[in-house]
Coordinates of C-alpha atoms and ligand atoms in Angstrom, one line a residue:
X754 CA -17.8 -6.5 -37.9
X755 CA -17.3 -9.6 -36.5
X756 CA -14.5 -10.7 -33.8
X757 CA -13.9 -13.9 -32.5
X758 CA -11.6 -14.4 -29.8
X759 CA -11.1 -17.3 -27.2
X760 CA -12.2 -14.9 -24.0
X761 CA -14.6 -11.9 -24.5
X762 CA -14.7 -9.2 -21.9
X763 CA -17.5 -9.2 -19.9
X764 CA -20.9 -8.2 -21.4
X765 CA -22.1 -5.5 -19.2
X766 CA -19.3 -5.0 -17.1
X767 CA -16.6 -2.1 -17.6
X768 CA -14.4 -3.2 -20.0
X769 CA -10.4 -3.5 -19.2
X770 CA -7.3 -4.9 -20.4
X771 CA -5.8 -3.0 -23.9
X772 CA -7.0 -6.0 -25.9
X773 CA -10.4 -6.2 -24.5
X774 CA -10.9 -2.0 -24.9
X775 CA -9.5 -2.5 -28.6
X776 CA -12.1 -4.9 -29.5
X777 CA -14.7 -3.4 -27.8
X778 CA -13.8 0.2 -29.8
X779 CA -13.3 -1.4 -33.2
X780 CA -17.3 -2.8 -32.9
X781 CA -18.5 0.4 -31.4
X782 CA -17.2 2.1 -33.7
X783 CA -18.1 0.8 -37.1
X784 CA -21.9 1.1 -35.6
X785 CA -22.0 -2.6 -33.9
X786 CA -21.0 -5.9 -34.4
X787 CA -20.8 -9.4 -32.9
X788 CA -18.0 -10.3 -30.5
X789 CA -17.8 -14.3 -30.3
X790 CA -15.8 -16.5 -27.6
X791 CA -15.6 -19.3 -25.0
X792 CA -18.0 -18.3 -21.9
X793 CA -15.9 -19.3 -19.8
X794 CA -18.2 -22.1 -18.6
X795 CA -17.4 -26.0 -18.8
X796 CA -20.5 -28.3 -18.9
X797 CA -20.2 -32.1 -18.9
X798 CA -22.6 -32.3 -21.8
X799 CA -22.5 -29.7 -25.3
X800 CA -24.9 -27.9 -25.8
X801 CA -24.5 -27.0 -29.0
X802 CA -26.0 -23.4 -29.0
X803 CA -24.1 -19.5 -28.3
X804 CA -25.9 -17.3 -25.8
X805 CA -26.3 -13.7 -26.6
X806 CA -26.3 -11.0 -25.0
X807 CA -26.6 -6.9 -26.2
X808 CA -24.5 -4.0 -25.0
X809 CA -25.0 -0.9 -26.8
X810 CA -25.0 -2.4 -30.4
X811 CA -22.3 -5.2 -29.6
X812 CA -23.9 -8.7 -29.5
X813 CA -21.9 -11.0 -27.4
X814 CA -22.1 -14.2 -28.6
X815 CA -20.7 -16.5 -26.3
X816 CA -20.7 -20.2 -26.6
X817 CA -19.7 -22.9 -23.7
X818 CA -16.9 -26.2 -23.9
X819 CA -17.8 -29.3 -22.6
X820 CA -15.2 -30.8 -20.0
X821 CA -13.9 -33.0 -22.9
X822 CA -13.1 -29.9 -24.7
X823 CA -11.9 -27.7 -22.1
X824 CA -9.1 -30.4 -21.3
X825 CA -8.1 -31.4 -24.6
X826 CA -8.5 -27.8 -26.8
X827 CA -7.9 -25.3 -24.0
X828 CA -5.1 -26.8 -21.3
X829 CA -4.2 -29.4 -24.0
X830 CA -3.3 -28.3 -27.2
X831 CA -3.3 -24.5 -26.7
X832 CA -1.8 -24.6 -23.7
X833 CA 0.3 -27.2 -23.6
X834 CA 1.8 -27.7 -27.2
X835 CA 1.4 -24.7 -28.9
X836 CA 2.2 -22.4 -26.7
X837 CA 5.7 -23.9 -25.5
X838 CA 6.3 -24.3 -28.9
X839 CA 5.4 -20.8 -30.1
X840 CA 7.4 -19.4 -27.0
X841 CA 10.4 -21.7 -27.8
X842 CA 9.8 -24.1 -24.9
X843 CA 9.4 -27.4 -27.2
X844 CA 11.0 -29.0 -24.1
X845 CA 7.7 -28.5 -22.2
X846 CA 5.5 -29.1 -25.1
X847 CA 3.1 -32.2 -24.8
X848 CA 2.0 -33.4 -28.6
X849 CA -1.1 -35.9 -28.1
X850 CA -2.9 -36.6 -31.1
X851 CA -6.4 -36.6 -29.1
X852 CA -6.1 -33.1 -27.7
X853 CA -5.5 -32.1 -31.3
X854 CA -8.4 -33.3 -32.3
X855 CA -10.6 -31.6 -29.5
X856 CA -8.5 -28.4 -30.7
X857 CA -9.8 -29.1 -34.3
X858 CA -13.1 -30.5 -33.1
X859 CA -13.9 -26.5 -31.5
X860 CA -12.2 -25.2 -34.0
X861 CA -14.7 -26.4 -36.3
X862 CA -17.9 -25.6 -34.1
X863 CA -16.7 -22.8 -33.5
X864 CA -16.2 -21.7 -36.8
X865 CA -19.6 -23.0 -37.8
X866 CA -21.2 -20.9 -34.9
X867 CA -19.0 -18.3 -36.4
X868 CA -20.3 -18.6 -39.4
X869 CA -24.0 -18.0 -38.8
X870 CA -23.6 -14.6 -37.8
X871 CA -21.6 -13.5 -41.0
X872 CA -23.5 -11.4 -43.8
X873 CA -22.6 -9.8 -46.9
X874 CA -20.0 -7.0 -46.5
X875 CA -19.3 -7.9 -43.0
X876 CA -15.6 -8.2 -41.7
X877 CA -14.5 -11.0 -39.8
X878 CA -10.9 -10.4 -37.5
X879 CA -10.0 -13.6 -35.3
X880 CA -7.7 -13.4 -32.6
X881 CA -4.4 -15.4 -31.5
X882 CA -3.5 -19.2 -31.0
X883 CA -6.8 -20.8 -29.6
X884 CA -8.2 -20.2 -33.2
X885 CA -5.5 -21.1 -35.6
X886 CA -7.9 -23.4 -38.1
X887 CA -11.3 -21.7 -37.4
X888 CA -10.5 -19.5 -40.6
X889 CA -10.5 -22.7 -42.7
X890 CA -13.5 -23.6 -41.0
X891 CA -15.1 -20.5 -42.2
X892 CA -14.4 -20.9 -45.6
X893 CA -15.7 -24.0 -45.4
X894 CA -19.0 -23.3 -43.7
X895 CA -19.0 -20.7 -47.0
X896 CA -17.6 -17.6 -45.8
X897 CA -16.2 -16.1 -48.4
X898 CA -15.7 -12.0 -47.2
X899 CA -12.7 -10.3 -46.1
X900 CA -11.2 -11.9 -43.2
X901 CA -8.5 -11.0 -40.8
X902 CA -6.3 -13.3 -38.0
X903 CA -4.1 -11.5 -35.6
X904 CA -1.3 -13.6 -33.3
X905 CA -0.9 -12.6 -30.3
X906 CA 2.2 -14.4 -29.1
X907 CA 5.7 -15.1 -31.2
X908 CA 5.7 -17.1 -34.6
X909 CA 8.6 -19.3 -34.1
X910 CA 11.1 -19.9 -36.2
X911 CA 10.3 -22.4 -38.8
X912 CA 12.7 -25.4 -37.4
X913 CA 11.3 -24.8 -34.0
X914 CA 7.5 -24.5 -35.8
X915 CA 8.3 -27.9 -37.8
X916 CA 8.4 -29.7 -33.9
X917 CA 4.6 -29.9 -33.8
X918 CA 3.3 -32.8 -35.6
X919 CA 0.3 -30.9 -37.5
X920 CA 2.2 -28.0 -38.4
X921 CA 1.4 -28.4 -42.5
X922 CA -2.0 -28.2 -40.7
X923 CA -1.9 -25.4 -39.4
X924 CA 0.1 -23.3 -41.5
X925 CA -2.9 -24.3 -44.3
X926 CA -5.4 -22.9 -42.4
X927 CA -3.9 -20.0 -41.7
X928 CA -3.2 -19.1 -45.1
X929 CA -7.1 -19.4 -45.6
X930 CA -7.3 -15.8 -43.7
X931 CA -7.0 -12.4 -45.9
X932 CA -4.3 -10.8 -43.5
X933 CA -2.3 -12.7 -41.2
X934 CA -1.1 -10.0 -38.5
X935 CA 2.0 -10.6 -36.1
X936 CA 3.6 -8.6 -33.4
X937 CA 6.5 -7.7 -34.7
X938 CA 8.8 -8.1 -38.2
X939 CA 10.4 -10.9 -36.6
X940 CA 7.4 -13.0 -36.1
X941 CA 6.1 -12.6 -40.1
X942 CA 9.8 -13.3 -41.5
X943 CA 9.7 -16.5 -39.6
X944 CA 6.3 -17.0 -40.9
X945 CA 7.1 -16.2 -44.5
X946 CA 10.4 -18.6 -44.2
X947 CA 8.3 -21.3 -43.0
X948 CA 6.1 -20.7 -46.5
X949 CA 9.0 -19.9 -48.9
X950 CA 11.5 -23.2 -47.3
X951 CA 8.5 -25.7 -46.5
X952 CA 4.7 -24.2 -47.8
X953 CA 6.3 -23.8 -51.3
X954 CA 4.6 -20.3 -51.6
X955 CA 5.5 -17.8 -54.4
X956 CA 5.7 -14.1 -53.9
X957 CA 4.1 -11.5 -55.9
X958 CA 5.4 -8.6 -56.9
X959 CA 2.3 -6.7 -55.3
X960 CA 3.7 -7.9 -52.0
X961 CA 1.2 -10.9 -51.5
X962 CA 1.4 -14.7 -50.9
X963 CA 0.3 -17.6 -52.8
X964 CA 0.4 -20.7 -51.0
X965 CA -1.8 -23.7 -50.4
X966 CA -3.7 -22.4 -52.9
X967 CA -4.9 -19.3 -51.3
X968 CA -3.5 -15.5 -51.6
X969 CA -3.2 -13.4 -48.4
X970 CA -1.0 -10.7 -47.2
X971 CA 1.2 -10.7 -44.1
X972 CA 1.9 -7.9 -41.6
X973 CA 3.7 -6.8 -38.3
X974 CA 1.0 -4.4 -36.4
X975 CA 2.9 -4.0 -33.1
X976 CA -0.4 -4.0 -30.2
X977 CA 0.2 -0.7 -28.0
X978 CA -2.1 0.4 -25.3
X979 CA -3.7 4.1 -24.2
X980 CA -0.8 5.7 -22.6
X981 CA -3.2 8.1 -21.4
X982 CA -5.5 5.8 -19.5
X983 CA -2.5 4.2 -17.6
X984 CA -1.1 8.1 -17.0
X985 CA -4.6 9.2 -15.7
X986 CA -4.4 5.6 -13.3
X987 CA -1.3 6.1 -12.0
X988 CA -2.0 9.8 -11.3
X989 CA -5.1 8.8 -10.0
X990 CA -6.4 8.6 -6.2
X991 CA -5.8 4.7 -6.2
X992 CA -2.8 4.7 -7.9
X993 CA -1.2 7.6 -5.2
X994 CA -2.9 5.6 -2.0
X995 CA -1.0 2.3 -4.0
X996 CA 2.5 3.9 -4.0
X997 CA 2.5 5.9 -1.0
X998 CA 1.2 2.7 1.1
X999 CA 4.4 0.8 -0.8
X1000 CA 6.8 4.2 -0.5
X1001 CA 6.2 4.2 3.5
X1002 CA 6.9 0.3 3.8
X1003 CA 10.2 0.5 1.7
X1004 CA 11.2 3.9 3.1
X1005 CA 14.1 5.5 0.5
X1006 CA 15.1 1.9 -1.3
X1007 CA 15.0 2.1 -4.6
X1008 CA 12.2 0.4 -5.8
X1009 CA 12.9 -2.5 -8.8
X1010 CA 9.6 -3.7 -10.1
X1011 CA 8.2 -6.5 -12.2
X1012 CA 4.4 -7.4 -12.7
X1013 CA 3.8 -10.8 -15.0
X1014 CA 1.8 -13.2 -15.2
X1015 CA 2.7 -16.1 -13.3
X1016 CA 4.2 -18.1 -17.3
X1017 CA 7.3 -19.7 -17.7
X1018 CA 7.7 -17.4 -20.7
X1019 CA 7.7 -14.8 -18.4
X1020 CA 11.8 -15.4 -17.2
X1021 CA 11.0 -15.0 -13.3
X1022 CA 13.3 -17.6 -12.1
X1023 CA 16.2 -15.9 -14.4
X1024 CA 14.7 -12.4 -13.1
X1025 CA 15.0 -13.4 -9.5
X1026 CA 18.1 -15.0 -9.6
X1027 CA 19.7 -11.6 -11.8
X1028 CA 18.4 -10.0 -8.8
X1029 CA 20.3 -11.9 -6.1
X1030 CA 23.5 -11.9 -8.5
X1031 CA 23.1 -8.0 -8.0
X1032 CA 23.1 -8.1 -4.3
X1033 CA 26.0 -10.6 -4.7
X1034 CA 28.2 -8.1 -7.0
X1035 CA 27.5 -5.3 -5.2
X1036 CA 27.4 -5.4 -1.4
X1037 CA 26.1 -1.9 -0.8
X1038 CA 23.2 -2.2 -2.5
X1039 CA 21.7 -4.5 0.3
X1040 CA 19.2 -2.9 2.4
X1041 CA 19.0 -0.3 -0.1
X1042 CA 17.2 -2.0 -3.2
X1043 CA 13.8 -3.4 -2.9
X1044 CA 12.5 -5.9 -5.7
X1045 CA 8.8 -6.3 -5.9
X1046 CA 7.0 -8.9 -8.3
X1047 CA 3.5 -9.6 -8.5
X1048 CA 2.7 -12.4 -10.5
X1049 CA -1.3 -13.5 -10.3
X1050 CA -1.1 -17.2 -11.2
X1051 CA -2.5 -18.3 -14.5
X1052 CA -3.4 -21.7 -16.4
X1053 CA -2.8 -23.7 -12.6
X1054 CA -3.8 -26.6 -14.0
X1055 CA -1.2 -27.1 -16.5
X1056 CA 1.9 -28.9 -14.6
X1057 CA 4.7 -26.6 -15.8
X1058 CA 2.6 -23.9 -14.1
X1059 CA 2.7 -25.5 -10.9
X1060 CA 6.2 -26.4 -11.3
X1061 CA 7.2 -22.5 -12.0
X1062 CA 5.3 -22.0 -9.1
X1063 CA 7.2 -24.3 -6.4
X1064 CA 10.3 -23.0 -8.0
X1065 CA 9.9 -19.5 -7.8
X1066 CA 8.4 -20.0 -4.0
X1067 CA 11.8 -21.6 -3.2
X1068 CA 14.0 -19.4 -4.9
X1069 CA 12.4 -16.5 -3.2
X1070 CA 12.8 -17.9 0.1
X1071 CA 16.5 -19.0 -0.4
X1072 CA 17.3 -15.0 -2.0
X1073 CA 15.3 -13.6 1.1
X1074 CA 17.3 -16.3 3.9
X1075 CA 20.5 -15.6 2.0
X1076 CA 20.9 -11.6 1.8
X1077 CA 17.3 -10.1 4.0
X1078 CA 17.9 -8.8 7.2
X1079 CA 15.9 -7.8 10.3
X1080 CA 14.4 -4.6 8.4
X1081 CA 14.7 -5.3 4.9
X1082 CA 13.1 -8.1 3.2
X1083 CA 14.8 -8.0 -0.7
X1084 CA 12.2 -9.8 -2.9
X1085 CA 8.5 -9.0 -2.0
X1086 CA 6.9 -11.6 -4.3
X1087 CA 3.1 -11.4 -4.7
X1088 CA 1.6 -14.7 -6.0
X1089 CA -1.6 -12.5 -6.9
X1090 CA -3.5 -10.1 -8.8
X1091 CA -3.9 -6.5 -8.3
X1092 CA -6.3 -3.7 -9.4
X1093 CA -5.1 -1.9 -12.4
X1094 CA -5.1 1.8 -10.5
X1095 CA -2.4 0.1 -8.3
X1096 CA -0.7 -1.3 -10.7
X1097 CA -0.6 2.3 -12.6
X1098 CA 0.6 3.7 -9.3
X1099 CA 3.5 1.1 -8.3
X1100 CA 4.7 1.6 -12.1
X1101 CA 5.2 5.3 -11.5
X1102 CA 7.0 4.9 -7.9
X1103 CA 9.6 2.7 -9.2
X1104 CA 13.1 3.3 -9.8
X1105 CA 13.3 0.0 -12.9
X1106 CA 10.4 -1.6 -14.5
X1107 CA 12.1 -5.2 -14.7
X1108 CA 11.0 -6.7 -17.4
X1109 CA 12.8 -9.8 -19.0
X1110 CA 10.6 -12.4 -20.6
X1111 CA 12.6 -15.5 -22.2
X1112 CA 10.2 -14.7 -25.3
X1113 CA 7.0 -12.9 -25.6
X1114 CA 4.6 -11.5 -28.1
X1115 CA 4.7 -8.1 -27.8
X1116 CA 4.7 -7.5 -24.1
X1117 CA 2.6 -4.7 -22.4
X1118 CA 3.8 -4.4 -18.9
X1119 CA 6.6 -2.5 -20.8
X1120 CA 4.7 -0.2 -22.3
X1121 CA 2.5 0.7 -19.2
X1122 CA 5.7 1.6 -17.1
X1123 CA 6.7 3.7 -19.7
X1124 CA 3.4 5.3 -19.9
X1125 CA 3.2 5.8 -15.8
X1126 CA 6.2 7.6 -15.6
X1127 CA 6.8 10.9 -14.4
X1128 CA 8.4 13.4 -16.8
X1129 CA 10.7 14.9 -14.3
X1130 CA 11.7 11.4 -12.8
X1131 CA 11.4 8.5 -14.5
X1132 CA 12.1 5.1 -13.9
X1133 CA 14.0 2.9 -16.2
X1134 CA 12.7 -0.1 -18.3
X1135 CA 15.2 -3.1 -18.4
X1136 CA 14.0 -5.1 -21.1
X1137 CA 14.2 -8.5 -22.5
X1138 CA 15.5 -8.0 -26.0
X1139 CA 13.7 -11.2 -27.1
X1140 CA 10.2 -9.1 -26.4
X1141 CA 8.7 -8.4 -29.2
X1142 CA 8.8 -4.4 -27.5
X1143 CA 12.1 -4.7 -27.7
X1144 CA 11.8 -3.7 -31.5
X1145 CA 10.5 -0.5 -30.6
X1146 CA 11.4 0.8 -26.8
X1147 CA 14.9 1.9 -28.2
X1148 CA 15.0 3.9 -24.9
X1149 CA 15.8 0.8 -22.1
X1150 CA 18.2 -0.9 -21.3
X1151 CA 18.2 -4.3 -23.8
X1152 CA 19.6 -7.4 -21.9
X1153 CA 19.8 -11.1 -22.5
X1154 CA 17.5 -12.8 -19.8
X1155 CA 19.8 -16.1 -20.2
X1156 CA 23.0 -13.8 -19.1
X1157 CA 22.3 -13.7 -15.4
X1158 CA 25.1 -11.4 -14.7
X1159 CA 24.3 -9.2 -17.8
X1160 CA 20.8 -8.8 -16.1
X1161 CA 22.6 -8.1 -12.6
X1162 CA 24.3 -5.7 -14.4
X1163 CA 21.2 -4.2 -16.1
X1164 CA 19.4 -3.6 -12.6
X1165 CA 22.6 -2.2 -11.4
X1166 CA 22.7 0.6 -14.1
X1167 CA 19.0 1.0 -13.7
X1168 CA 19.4 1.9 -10.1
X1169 CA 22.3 4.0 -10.5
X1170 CA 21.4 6.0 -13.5
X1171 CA 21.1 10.2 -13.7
X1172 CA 18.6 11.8 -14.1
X1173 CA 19.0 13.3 -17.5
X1174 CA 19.7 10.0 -18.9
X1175 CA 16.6 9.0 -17.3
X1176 CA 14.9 11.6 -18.8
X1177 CA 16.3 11.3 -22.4
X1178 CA 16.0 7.6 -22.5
X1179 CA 11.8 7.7 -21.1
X1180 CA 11.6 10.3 -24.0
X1181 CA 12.3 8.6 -26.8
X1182 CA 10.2 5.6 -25.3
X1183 CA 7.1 7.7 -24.5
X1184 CA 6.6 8.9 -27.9
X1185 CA 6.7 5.6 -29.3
X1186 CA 4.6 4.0 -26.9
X1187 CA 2.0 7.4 -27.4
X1188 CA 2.8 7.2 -31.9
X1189 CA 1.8 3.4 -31.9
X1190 CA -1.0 3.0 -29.3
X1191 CA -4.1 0.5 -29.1
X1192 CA -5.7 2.5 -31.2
X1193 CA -3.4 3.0 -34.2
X1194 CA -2.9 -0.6 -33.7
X1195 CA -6.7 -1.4 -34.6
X1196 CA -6.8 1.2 -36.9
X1197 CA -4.3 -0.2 -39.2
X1198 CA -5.3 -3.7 -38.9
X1199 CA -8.3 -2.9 -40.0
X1200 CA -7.9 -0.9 -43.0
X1201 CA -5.6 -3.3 -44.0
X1202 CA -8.3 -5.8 -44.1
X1203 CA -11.1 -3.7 -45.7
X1204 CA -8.8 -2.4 -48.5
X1205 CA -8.7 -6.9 -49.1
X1206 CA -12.0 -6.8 -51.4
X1207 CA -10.7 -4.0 -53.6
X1208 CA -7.8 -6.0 -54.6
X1209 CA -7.8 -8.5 -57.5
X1210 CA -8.2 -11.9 -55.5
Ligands
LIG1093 C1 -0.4 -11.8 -24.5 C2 1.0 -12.0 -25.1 C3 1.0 -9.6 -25.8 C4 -0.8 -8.3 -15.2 N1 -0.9 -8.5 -13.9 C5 -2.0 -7.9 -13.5 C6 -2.6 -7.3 -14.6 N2 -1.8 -7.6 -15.6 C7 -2.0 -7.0 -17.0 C8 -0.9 -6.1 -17.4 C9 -1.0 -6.2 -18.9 C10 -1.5 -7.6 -19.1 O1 -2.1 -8.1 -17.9 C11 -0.4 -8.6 -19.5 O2 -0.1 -8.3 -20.9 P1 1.3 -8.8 -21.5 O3 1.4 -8.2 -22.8 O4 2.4 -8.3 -20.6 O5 1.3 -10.4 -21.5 P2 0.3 -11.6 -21.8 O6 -0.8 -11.7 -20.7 O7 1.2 -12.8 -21.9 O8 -0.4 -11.3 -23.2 C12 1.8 -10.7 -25.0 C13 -0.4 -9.6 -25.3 O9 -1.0 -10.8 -25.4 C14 -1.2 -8.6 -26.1 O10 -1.2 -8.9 -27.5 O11 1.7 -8.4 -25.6 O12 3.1 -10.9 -25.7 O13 1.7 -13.1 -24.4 O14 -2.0 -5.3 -19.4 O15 -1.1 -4.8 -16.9 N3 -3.8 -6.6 -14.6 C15 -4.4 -6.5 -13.4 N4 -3.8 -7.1 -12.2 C16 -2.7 -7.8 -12.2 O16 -2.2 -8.3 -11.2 N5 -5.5 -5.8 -13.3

């Protein structure tokens, strides 16, 4: 088994996050593997090597980018161009021919590193939007075994896909993978109408794809996580000392909470402004509704990070100015990271998980509130229905994050809803969230992918 994806976890160190646990069990448990990505590490010079590194019988292969390559590839073209376009955002996308080439350029190294480690009968699964062309680059360097790609993040619609220059490129290499795995049905239709209106593809009968001259099948694996790990967390000594240290501060408010990273895809501005349009709408909620968003920066040195950044500073203030009072502040926004027991434990104490991305992938934040909930009083999810959750969490409350005064409304309900409602609606959610997990999620990939070389290519 071989898995490449941009970031590894940490060889030696405990490994969290859902993706990072998923990996790590798919190697494990098909008796070892290789586990390839960036270090981490920019040098001013290549070097044109991988260092490697055992744990258990996982060798982490981990190679570093040069400066050049950090700031073309990683905040260039992945950061900058395709993923504004993939979330929608061609308005903040950046095309410049030279970061696509560095993108290309470690696509291709990368690939050819890649390639080294393959053998007969292995399995090769490459993760999300850093490594769009590094299956073509496989094939080339003579891989010729089953071989999977997973995106993390939304496949746009085809006339919003057609905005980046290279996207015959791109959609050429992908097709060089086996199984091309999305979030969510959405995400593969768009895929597939981008091949049927523009890759000229035919469709079999057998429910594969021919197009630039390769056959593959398509997917929608929706990523889950281990409900039971984020149950045990936010039952968990940390998690309690985490909500009762919030529960004394906030007293009996209601407690609205969203945790995101700190992305414009995210919809905090829209989220914080729904918030103050709640206060606005309904005077006697003030004093008695606390929002609290954490949201660790990421990617700072892209400019429409640090842009979301000054914005959501002053909208903050001007909500807090506007409606606080001596003994109640309304937004408590966090412009950091927290530990993922407290996390588990602030989930559980709140009233509504706000979660209201203007696009995302799949979205897990959603999916750990459910999990932390407790059975006998649950919170409620409002959720963005343009996450790719959204296709599965029939259970929250579904809102437009453009519709500021939908979202007001959203909170509103959240706050005010009774308890069996509660209770019926966290149902139906839990047993999703528990039915499609990280594991089932890995599971299916993968036999997907090994039943490729039994097929007639
Ligand atoms: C991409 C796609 C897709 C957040 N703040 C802290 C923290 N987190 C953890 C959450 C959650 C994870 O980070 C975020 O996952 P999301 O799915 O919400 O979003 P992205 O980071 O954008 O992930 C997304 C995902 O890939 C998986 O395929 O769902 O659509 O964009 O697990 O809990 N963790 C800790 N401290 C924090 O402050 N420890």
């Amino acid at each position: 088994m071989i898995i490449a994806s941009n970031r590894t976890a940490s060889p030696g160190e405990p490994k969290v996050g859902g993706l990072a646990v998923a990996i790590w069990e798919a190697l494990r448990e098909r008796g070892g593997g290789v586990w390839f990505g960036w270090s981490g590490e920019t040098l001013e010079r290549e070097t044109r090597g991988v260092r490697l590194f055992a744990e258990d019988n996982v060798d982490f292969a981990l190679a570093d980018l040069t400066e050049a390559e950090y700031e073309g590839y990683y905040l260039g073209y992945a950061n900058r161009a395709l993923w504004p376009v993939f979330h929608y955002r061609v308005d903040l996308a950046h095309f410049d021919d030279h970061e696509f080439a560095m993108y290309e350029e470690v696509n291709r190294r990368f690939g050819r590193l890649l390639a080294q480690f393959t053998r007969t009968d292995d399995t090769v699964w490459i993760h999300d939007y850093h490594f769009l062309l590094m299956g073509q680059e496989m094939r080339q360097s003579g891989w010729e075994g089953p071989m999977g790609f997973f995106l993390h993040i939304p496949f746009p619609a085809p006339e919003i896909f057609t905005s980046l220059p290279q996207h015959n490129r791109i959609a050429r290499a992908l097709c060089a993978f086996d199984l091309i795995g999305f979030q969510t049905d959405r995400d593969r239709a768009n895929f597939e109408r981008y091949l049927r209106e523009i890759g000229r593809a035919t469709f079999l009968d057998d429910g594969r794809i021919r197009a630039f001259d390769h056959v593959f099948r398509t997917k929608a694996y929706p990523i889950g996580i281990d409900a039971d790990e984020i149950l045990g967390l936010a039952e968990g000594e940390e998690g309690t000392a985490a909500a009762s240290r919030l529960g004394r501060i906030i007293d009996q408010r209601a407690l609205v909470l969203g945790v995101d990273r700190m992305d414009y895809s995210k919809g905090l501005p829209n989220r914080m402004e729904a918030f103050g349009r709640m206060l606005d709408d309904h005077e006697h909620t003030r004093g008695r509704v606390s929002f609290l968003q954490i949201a660790p920066p990421s990617r700072s040195d892209v400019d429409a990070y640090q842009d979301l950044r000054a914005e959501l500073d002053q909208l903050s203030g001007r909500i807090n100015g506007d409606y606080g009072d001596l003994d109640w502040v309304p937004i408590r926004y966090l412009a950091r990271g927290y530990p993922r027991e407290m996390l588990a434990g602030l989930y559980r104490l709140s009233r509504v998980g706000l979660v209201t991305p203007l696009y995302d992938g799949m979205n897990l934040v959603a999916k750990e509130f459910v999990a932390a909930q407790n059975p006998e009083d649950p919170g409620v999810l409002v959720l963005s229905e343009f996450a790719g959750a959204a296709e599965q969490l029939d259970g929250a409350i579904l809102v437009n994050p453009h519709d500021i005064s939908a979202t007001a409304d959203a909170i509103y309900q959240g706050i005010n809803m009774p308890l069996d409602e509660r209770i019926e609606r966290w149902k139906s959610m839990d047993s999703g969230v528990r039915d499609r997990s990280i594991a089932w999620w890995r599971k299916s990939f993968l036999e997907d992918l090994e039943k490729i070389p039994e097929e007639v290519k």
